[in-house]
Amino acid sequence: MTAFGGLLLYFSLVGANGLYGVGNRSRCRVVCLRTPDFADVFFGTQYDFWILALLVSGFGSIGTAINIVATVLCMRCPGMTLAKMPLFAWLNFVMAGL
């Protein structure tokens, strides 16, 4: 899901008006925000793709973190306590918790 969210994020750059359309060109000049050619910049579909990409990649990151925490807590070797875990496993566990 994180990779799919990243693809959606990159697609939001070329979606709607494209790289050379009104949406991206209008940001480089000063115009009145009420003009019709500037209205597509704030209400175009590229921002919908951007919001969707952030949601999808966020859910993917949360799913990955839950998977790492569950793996560290449930799949340790028999007899290995949390205090005996290697530093790399602790690093992954703490970062997933954050």
C-alpha positions as a printed Julia matrix, in Angstrom:
98×3 Matrix{Float64}:
   0.0     0.0     0.0
   2.88    2.36    0.68
   4.27    1.81   -2.82
   0.82    2.28   -4.36
   0.45    5.51   -2.38
   3.8     6.68   -3.71
   2.7     5.97   -7.27
  -0.5     7.92   -6.68
   1.53   10.78   -5.28
   3.68   10.94   -8.4
   0.58   10.6   -10.57
  -0.9    13.67   -8.89
   1.89   15.71  -10.5
   0.86   14.75  -14.01
  -2.84   14.28  -13.41
  -5.56   16.75  -14.36
  -3.8    19.53  -16.32
  -0.47   17.76  -16.82
   3.02   19.04  -16.2
   2.66   21.9   -18.69
  -0.99   22.74  -18.07
  -2.57   25.7   -16.34
  -2.37   23.99  -12.95
   1.4    23.99  -12.7
   2.19   27.03  -14.83
  -0.05   29.37  -12.83
   1.94   28.91   -9.64
   4.9    30.74  -11.15
   3.13   34.03  -11.8
   1.07   36.4    -9.71
  -2.57   36.47  -10.77
  -5.85   37.21   -9.09
  -7.17   34.13   -7.33
 -10.65   34.76   -8.72
  -9.67   34.34  -12.37
 -11.06   31.24  -14.09
  -7.65   29.93  -15.16
  -6.39   29.95  -11.58
  -9.49   28.25  -10.13
  -8.41   24.86  -11.54
  -5.22   24.99   -9.47
  -7.07   24.81   -6.17
 -10.0    22.66   -7.26
  -8.43   20.33   -9.82
  -8.29   16.57   -9.58
  -4.53   16.53   -8.92
  -5.15   17.57   -5.34
  -7.69   14.78   -4.92
  -5.03   12.31   -6.03
  -2.55   13.92   -3.61
  -4.92   13.54   -0.65
  -5.77    9.96   -1.64
  -2.05    9.15   -1.98
  -1.33   10.44    1.52
  -4.18    8.38    2.96
  -3.15    5.18    1.17
   0.53    5.5     2.07
  -0.39    6.37    5.67
  -2.5     3.21    6.0
   0.34    1.21    4.46
   2.84    2.63    6.95
   0.54    1.92    9.89
   0.01   -1.66    8.66
   3.76   -2.16    8.36
   4.35   -0.84   11.88
   1.7    -3.16   13.34
   3.26   -6.08   11.49
   6.76   -5.34   12.87
   5.51   -4.91   16.46
   3.52   -8.15   16.28
   6.46  -10.0    14.76
   8.9    -8.84   17.44
   6.51   -9.64   20.28
   5.15  -12.97   19.05
   7.83  -14.58   16.88
  10.91  -14.44   19.12
  12.92  -17.57   19.79
  11.79  -19.63   22.79
  13.42  -18.32   25.95
  14.4   -14.96   24.47
  13.03  -12.15   26.58
  12.79   -8.53   25.54
  15.96   -7.8    27.5
  17.92  -10.42   25.53
  16.84   -9.2    22.11
  19.52   -7.88   19.74
  19.9    -4.15   19.28
  18.68   -4.3    15.66
  15.41   -5.91   16.75
  15.01   -3.23   19.43
  15.63   -0.53   16.84
  12.91   -1.93   14.55
  10.53   -2.39   17.48
  10.97    1.17   18.77
  10.75    2.76   15.33
   7.58    0.81   14.54
   6.13    1.93   17.86
   6.88    5.53   17.06
